[in-house]
PDB file of C-alpha atoms in Angstrom:
ATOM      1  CA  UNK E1144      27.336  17.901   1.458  1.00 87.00           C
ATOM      2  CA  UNK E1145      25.479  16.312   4.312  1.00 93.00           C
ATOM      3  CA  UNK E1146      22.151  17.100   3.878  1.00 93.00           C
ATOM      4  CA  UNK E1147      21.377  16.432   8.060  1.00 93.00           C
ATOM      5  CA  UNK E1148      24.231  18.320   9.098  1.00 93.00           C
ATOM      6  CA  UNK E1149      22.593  21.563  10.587  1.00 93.00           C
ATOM      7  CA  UNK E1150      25.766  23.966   9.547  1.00 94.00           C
ATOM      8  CA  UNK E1151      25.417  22.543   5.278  1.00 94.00           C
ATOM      9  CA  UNK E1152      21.561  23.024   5.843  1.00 94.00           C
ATOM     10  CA  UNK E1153      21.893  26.461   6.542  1.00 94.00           C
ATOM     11  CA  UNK E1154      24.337  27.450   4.298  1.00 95.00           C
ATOM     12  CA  UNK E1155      22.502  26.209   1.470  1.00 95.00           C
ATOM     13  CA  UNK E1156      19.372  27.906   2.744  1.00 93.00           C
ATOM     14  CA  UNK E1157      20.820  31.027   2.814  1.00 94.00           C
ATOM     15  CA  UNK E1158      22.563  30.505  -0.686  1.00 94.00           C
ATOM     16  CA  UNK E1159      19.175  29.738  -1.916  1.00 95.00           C
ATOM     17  CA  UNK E1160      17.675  32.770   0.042  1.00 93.00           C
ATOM     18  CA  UNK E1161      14.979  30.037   1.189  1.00 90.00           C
ATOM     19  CA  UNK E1162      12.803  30.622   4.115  1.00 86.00           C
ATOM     20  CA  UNK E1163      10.691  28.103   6.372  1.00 81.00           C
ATOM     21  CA  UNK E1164       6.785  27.840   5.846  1.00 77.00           C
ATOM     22  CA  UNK E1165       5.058  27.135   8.890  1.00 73.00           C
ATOM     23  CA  UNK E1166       1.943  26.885   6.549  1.00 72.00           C
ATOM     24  CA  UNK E1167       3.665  24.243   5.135  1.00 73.00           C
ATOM     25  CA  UNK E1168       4.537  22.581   8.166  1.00 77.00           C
ATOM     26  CA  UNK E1169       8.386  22.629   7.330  1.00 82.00           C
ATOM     27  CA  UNK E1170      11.045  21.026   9.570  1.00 89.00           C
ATOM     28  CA  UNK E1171      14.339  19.704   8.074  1.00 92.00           C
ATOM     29  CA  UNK E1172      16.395  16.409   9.793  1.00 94.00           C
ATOM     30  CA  UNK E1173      19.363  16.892  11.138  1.00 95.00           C
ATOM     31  CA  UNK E1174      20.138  13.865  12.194  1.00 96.00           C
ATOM     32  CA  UNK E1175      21.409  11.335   9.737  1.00 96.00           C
ATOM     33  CA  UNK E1176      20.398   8.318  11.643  1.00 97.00           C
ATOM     34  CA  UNK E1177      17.066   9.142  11.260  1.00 97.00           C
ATOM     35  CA  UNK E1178      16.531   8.831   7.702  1.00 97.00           C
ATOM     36  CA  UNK E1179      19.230   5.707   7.355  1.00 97.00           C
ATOM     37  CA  UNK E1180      16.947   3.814  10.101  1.00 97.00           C
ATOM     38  CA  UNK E1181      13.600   4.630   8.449  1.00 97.00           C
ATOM     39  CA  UNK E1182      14.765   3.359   4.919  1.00 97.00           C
ATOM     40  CA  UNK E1183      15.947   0.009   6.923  1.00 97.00           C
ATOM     41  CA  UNK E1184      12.641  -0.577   8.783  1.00 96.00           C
ATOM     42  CA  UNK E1185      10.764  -0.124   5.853  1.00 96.00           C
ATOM     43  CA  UNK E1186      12.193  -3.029   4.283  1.00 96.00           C
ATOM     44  CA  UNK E1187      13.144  -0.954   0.892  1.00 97.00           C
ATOM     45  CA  UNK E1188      15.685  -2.292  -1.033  1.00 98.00           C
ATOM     46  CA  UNK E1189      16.094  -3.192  -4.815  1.00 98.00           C
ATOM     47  CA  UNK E1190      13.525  -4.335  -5.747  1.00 98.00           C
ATOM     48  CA  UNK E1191      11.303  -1.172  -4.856  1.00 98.00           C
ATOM     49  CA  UNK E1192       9.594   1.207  -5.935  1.00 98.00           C
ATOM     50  CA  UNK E1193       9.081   4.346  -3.752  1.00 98.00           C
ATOM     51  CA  UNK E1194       6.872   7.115  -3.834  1.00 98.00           C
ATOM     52  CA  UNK E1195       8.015   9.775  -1.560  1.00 98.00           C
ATOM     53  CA  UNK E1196       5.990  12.429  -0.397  1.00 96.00           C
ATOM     54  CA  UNK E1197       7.837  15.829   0.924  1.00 93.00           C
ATOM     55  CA  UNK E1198      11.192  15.261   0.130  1.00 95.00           C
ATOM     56  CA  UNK E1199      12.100  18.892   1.330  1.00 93.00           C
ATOM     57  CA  UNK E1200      15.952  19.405   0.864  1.00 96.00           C
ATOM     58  CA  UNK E1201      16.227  15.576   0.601  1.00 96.00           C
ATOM     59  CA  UNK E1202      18.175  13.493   3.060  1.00 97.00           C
ATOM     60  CA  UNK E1203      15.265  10.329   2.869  1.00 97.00           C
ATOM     61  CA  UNK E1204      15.148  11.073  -0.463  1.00 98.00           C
ATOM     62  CA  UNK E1205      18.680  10.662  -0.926  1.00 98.00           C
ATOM     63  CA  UNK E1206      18.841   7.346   1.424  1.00 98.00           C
ATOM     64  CA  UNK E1207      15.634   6.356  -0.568  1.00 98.00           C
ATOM     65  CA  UNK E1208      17.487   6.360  -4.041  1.00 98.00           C
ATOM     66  CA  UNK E1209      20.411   4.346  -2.323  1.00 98.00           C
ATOM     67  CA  UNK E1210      18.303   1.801  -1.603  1.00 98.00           C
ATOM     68  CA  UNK E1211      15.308   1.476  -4.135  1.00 98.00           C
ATOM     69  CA  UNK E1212      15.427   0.891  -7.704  1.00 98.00           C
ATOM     70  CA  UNK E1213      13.284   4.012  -8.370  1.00 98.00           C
ATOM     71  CA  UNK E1214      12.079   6.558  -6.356  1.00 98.00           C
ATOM     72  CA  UNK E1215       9.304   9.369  -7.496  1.00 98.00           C
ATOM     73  CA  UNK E1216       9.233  12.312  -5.260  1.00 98.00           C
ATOM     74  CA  UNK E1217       6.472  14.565  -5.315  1.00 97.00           C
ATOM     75  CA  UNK E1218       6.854  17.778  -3.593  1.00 95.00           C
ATOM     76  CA  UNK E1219       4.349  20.885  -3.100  1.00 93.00           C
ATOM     77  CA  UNK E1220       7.149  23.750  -2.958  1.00 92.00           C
ATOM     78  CA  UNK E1221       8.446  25.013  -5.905  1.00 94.00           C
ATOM     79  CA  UNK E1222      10.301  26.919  -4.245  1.00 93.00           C
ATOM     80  CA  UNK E1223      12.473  23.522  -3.172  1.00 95.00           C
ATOM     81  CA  UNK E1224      13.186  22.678  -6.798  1.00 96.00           C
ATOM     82  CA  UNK E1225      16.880  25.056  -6.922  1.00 96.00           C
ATOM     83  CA  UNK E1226      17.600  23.372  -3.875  1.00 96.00           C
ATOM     84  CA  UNK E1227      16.835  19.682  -4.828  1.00 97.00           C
ATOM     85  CA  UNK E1228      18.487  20.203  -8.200  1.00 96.00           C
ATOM     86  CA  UNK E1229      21.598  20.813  -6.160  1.00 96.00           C
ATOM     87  CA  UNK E1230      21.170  18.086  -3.465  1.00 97.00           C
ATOM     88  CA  UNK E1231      20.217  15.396  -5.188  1.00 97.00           C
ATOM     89  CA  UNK E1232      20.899  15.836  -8.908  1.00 96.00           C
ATOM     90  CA  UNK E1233      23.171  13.048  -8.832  1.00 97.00           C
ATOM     91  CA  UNK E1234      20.491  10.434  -8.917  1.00 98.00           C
ATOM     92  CA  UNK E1235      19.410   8.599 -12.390  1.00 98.00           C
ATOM     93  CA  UNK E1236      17.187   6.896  -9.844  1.00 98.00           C
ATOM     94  CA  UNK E1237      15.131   9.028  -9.235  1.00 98.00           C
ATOM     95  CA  UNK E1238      11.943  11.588 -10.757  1.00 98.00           C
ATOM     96  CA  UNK E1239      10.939  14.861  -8.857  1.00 98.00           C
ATOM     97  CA  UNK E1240       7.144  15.866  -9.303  1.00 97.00           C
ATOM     98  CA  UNK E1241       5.986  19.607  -7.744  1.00 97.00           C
ATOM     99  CA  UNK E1242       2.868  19.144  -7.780  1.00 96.00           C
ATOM    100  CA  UNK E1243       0.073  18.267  -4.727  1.00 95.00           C
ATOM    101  CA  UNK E1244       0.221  14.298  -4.266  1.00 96.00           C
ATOM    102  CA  UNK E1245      -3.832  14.792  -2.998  1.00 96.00           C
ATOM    103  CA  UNK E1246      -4.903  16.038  -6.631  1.00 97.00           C
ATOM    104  CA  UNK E1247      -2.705  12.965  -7.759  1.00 96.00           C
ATOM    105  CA  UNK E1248      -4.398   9.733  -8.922  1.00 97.00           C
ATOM    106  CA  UNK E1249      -2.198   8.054  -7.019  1.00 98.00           C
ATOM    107  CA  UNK E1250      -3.048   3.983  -8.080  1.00 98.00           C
ATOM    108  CA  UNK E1251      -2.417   5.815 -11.706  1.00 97.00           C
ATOM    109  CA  UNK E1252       1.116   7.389 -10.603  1.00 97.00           C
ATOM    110  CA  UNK E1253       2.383   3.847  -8.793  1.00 97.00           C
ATOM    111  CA  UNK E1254       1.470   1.942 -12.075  1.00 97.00           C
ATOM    112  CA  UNK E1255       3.185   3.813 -14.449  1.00 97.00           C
ATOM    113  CA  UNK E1256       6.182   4.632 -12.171  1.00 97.00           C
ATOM    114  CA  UNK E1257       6.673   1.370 -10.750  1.00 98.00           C
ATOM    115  CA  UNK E1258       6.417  -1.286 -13.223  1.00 97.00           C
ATOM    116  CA  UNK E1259       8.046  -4.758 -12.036  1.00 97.00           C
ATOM    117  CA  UNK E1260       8.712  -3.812  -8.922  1.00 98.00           C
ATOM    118  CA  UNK E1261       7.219  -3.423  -5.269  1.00 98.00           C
ATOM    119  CA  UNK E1262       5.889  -0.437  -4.517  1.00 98.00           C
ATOM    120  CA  UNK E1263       5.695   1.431  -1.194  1.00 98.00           C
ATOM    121  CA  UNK E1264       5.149   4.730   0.199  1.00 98.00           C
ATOM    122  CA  UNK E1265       7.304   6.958   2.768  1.00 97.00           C
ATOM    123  CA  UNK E1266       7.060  10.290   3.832  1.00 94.00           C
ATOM    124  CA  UNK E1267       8.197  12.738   6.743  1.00 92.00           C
ATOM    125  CA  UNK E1268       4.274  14.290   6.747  1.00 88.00           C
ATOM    126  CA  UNK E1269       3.855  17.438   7.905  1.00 83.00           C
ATOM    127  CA  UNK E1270       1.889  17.641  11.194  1.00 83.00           C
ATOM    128  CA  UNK E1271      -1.216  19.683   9.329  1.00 85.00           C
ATOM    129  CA  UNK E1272      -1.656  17.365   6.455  1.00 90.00           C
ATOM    130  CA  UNK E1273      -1.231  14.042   7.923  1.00 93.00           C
ATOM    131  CA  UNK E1274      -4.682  12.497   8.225  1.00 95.00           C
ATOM    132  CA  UNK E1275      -5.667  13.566   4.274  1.00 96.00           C
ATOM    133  CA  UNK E1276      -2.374  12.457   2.914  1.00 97.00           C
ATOM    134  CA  UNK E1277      -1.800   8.906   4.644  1.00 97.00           C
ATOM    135  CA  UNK E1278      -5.984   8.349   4.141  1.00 97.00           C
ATOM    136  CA  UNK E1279      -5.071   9.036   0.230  1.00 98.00           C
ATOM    137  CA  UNK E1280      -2.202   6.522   0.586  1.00 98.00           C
ATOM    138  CA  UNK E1281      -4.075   3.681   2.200  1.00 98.00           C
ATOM    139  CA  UNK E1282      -6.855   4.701  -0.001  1.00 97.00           C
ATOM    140  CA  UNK E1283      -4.938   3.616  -3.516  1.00 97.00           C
ATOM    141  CA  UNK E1284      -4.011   0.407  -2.108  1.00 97.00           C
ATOM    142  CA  UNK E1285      -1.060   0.681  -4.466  1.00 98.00           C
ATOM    143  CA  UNK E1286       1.750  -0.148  -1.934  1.00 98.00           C
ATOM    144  CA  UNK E1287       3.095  -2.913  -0.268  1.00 98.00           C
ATOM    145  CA  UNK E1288       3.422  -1.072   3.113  1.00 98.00           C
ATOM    146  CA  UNK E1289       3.288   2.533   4.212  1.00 98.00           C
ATOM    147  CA  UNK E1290       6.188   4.464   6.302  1.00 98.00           C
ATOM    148  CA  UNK E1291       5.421   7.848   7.621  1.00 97.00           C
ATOM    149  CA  UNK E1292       6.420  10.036  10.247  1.00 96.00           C
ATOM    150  CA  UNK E1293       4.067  11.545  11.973  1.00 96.00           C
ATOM    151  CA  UNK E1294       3.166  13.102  15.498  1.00 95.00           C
ATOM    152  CA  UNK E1295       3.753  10.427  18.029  1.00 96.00           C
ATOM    153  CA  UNK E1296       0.322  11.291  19.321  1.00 95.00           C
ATOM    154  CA  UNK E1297      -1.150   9.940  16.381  1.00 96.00           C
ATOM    155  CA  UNK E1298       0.698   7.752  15.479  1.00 97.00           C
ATOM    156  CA  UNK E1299      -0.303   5.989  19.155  1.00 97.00           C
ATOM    157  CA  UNK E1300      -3.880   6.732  18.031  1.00 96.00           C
ATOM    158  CA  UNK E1301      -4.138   4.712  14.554  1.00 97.00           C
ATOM    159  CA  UNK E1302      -2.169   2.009  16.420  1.00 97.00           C
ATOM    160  CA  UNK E1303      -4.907   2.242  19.561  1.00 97.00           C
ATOM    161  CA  UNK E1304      -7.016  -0.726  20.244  1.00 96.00           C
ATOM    162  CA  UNK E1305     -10.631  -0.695  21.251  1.00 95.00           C
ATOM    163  CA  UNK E1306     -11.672   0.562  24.786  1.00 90.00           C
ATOM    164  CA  UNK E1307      -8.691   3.182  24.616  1.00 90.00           C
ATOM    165  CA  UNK E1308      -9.266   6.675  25.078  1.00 87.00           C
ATOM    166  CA  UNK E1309      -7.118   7.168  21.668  1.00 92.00           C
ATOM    167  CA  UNK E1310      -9.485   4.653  19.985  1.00 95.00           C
ATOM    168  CA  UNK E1311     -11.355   6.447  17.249  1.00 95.00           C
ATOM    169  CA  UNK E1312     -12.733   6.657  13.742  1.00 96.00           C
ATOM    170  CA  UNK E1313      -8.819   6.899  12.576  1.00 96.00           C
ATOM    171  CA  UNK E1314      -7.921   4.502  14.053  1.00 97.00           C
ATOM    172  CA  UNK E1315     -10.584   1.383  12.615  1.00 97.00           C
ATOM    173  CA  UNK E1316     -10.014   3.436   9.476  1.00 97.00           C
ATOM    174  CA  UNK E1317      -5.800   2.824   9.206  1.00 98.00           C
ATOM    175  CA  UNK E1318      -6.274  -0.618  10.939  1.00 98.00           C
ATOM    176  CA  UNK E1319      -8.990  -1.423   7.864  1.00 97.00           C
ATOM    177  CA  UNK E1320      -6.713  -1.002   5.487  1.00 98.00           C
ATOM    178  CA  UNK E1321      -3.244  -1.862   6.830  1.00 98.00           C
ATOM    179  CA  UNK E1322      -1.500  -3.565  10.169  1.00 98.00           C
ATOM    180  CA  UNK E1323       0.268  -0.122  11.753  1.00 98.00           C
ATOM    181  CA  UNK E1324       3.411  -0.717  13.639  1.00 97.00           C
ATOM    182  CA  UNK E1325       4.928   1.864  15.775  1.00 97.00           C
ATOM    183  CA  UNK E1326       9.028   1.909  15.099  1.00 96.00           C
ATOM    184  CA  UNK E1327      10.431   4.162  17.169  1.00 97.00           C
ATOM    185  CA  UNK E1328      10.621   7.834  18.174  1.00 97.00           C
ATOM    186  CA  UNK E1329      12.191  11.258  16.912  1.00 97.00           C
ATOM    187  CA  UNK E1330      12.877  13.899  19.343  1.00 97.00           C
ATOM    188  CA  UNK E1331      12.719  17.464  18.172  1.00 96.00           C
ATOM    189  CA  UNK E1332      16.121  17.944  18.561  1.00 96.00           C
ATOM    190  CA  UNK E1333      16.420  16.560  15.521  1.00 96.00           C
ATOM    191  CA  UNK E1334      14.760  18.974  13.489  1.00 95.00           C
ATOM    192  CA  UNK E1335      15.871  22.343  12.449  1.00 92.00           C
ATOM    193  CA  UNK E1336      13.279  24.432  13.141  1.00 91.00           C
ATOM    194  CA  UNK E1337      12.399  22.206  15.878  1.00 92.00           C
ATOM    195  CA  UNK E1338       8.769  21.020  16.516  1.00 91.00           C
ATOM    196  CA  UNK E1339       7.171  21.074  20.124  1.00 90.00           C
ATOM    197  CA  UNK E1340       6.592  17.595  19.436  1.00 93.00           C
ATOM    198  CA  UNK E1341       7.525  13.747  19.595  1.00 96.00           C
ATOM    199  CA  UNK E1342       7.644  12.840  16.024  1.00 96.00           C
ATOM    200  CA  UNK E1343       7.430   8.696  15.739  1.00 97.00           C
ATOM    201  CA  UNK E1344       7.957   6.517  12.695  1.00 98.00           C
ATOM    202  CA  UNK E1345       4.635   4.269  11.713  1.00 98.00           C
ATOM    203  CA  UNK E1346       4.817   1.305   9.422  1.00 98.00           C
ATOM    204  CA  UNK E1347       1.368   0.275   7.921  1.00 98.00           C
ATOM    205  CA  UNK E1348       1.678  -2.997   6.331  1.00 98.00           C
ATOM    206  CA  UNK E1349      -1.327  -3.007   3.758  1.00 98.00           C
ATOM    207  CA  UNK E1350      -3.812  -5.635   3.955  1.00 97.00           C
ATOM    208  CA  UNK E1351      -3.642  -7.888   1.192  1.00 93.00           C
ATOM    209  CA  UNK E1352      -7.575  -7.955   1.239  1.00 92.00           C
ATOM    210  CA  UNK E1353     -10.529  -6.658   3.819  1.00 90.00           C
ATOM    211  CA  UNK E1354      -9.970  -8.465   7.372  1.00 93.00           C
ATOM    212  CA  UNK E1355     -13.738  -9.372   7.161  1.00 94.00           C
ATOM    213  CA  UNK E1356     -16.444  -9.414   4.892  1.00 94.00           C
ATOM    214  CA  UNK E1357     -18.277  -5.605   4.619  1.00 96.00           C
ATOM    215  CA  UNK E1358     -20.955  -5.739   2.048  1.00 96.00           C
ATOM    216  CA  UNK E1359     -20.773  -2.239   1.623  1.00 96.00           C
ATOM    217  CA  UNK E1360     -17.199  -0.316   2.220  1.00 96.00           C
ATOM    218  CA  UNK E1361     -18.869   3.304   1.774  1.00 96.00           C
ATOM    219  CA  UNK E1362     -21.651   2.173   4.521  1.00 97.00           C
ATOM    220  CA  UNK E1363     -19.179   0.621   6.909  1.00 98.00           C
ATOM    221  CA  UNK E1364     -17.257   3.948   7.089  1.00 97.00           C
ATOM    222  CA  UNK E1365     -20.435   5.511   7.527  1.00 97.00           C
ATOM    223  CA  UNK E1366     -21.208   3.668  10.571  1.00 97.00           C
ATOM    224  CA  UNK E1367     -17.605   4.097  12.093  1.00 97.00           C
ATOM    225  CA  UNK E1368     -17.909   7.688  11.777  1.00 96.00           C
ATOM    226  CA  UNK E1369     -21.722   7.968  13.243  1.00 95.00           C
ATOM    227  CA  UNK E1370     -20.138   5.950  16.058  1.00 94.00           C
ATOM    228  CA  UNK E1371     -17.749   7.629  17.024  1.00 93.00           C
ATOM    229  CA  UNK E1372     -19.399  11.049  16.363  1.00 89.00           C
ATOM    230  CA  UNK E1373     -21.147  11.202  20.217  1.00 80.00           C
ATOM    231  CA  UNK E1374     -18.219   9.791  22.419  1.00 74.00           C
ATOM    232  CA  UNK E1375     -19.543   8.178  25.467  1.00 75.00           C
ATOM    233  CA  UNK E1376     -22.704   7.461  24.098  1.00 84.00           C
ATOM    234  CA  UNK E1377     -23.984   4.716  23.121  1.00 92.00           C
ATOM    235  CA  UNK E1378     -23.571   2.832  19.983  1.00 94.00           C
ATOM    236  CA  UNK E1379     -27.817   3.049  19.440  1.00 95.00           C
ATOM    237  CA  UNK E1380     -27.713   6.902  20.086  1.00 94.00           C
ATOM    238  CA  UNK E1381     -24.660   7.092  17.643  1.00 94.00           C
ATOM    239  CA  UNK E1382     -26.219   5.151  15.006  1.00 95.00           C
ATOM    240  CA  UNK E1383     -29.303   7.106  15.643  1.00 94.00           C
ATOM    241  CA  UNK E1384     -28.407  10.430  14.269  1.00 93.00           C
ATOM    242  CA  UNK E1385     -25.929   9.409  11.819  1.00 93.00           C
ATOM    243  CA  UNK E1386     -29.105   7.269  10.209  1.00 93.00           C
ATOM    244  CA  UNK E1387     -32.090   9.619  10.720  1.00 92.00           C
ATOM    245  CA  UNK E1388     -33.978   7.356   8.105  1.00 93.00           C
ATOM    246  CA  UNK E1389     -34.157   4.120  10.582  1.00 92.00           C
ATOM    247  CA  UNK E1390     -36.002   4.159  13.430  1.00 94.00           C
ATOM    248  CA  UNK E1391     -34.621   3.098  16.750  1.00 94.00           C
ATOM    249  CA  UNK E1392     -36.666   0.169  16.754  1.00 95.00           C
ATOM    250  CA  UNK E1393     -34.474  -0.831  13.660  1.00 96.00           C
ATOM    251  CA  UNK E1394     -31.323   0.078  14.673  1.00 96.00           C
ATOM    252  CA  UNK E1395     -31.911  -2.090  17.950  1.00 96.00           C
ATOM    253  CA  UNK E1396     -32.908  -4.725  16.722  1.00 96.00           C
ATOM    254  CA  UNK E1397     -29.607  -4.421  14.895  1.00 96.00           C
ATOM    255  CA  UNK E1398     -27.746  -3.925  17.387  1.00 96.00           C
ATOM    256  CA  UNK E1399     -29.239  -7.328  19.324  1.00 95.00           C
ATOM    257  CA  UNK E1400     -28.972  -9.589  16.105  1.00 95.00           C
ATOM    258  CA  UNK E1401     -25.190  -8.955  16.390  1.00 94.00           C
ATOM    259  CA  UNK E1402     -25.308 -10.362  19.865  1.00 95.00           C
ATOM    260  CA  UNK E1403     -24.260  -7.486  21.804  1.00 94.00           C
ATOM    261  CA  UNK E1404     -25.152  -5.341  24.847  1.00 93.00           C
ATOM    262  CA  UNK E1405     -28.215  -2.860  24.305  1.00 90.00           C
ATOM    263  CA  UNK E1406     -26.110  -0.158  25.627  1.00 92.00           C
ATOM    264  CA  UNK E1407     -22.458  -1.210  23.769  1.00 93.00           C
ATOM    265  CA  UNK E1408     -20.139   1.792  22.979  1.00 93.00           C
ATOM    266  CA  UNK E1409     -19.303   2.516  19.747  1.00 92.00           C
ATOM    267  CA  UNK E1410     -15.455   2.854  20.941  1.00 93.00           C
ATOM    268  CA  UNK E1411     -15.431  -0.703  22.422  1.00 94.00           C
ATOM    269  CA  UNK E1412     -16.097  -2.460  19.240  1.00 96.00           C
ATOM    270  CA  UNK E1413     -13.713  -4.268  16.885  1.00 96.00           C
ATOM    271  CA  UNK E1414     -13.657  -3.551  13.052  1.00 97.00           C
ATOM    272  CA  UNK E1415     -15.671  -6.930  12.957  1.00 96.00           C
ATOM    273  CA  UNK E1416     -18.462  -5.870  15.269  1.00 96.00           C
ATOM    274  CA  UNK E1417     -18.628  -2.449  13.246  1.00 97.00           C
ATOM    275  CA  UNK E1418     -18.680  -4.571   9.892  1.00 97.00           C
ATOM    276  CA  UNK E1419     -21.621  -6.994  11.752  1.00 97.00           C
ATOM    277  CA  UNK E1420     -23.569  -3.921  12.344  1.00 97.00           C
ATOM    278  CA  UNK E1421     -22.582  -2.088   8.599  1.00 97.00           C
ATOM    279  CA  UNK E1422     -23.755  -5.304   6.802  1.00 97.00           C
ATOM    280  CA  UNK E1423     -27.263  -5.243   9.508  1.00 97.00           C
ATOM    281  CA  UNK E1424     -28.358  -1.990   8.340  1.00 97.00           C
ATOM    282  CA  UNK E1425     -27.198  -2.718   4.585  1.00 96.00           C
ATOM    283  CA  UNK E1426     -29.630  -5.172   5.074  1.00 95.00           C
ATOM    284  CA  UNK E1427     -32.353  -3.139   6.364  1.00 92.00           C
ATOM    285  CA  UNK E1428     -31.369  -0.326   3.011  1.00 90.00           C
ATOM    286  CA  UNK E1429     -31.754  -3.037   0.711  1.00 89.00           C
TER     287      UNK E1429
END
């Protein structure tokens, strides 16, 4: 069976009487080139470890356990499990978990799955659940790198640089963590049903430690969100409502002790200029 022909997809659908959730977010590859070329820009080969997440019917899963020494596959729909019983019950390779990776401790999950070897995530993430599941991912800091595909629209916003208008909280959030890489692009043609739109393949390599020194990592997130919060304000006004407890005064004085502008944007600054102005007012807390 080829699990991207659109024909075989269908007529095991309708064997297994299964039907499409949109609340899921549920669109099936039909093209096999797709899945083949994400396994090979991921780098995963034999000496991996892979935690999957959304397998569906199973054609990355099935190029996944090719490749990898082990892969773990954790899928929300039980109603799936007939299907990938059928599809990919060939595999010694590889474990199938229904359950919801975000209720997963997923540091916990890597270690016990993946001893020895090198363990990285992929996923085909639904368009609904992206931001929660790849934050969860990055999160652990229990991979080596990070393949997803997502909308191409956001996958061109975590990869954004400052002074873009897709520059956001997202963004300094993925780029924290990891180095994002766009790959390439999937059309929907080559989904069945197919989305209304451009799917892209991201790569976040994870950082093998902070790219600068943040005192506090809970207050530095703080500060990216409270500047970001009021777009096209300014950082001080930003900063200003997100920490009602400081004054101004304080948060100016801030603001000039990291040697920038009195009227900077929060959307123009680098993760080091937000990490200057996290450790500032850890200063002031403390």
């Amino acid at each position: 069976m080829d699990l991207c022909n659109i024909n075989d997809i269908k007529e095991l659908l309708h064997r297994h009487g299964f039907r499409f959730s949109k609340a899921k977010g549920q669109n099936f590859l039909t093209q096999s080139w797709v899945p083949r070329q994400i396994v090979e820009a991921a780098g995963i080969d034999e000496t991996c470890g892979v935690l999957e997440v959304g397998p569906g019917i199973g054609p990355l899963t099935e190029q996944l356990c090719l490749n990898a020494r082990k892969v773990l596959a954790v899928e929300v729909d039980r109603t799936l499990q007939p299907i990938l019983a059928e599809t990919l019950g060939r595999f010694d390779n590889l474990r199938i978990q229904f359950d919801d990776v975000l209720k997963q401790d997923i540091a916990q999950l890597v270690r016990e799955e993946f001893p020895g070897l090198r363990p990285m995530a992929c996923a085909n993430l639904p368009y609904y659940i992206t931001s929660p599941v790849l934050a969860a991912l990055l999160e652990s800091r229990a991979f080596e790198a990070v393949t997803v595909m997502v909308q191409k629209e956001v996958a061109q916003r975590i990869c954004s640089r400052p002074g873009s208008g897709n520059y956001g909280a997202f963004s300094v959030f993925c780029q924290y963590y990891a180095q994002p890489e766009l790959l390439f692009d999937v059309p929907p043609s080559c989904f069945i049903p197919q989305p209304k739109v451009m799917s892209a393949i991201l790569k976040l390599t994870m950082r093998t430690e902070p790219p600068c020194h943040i005192e506090d990592e809970a207050l530095f997130f703080r500060v990216v969100r409270a500047s970001f919060a009021q777009r096209r304000k300014t950082l001080l006004n930003g900063l200003s409502s997100g920490f009602s407890n400081l004054t101004k005064e304080q948060l100016s004085a801030v603001i000039e002790d990291c040697g920038l502008p009195a009227n900077v944007r929060g959307e123009t600054l680098e993760i080091e200029g937000f990490a200057a102005i996290a450790n500032g007012i850890y200063k002031l807390l403390h």
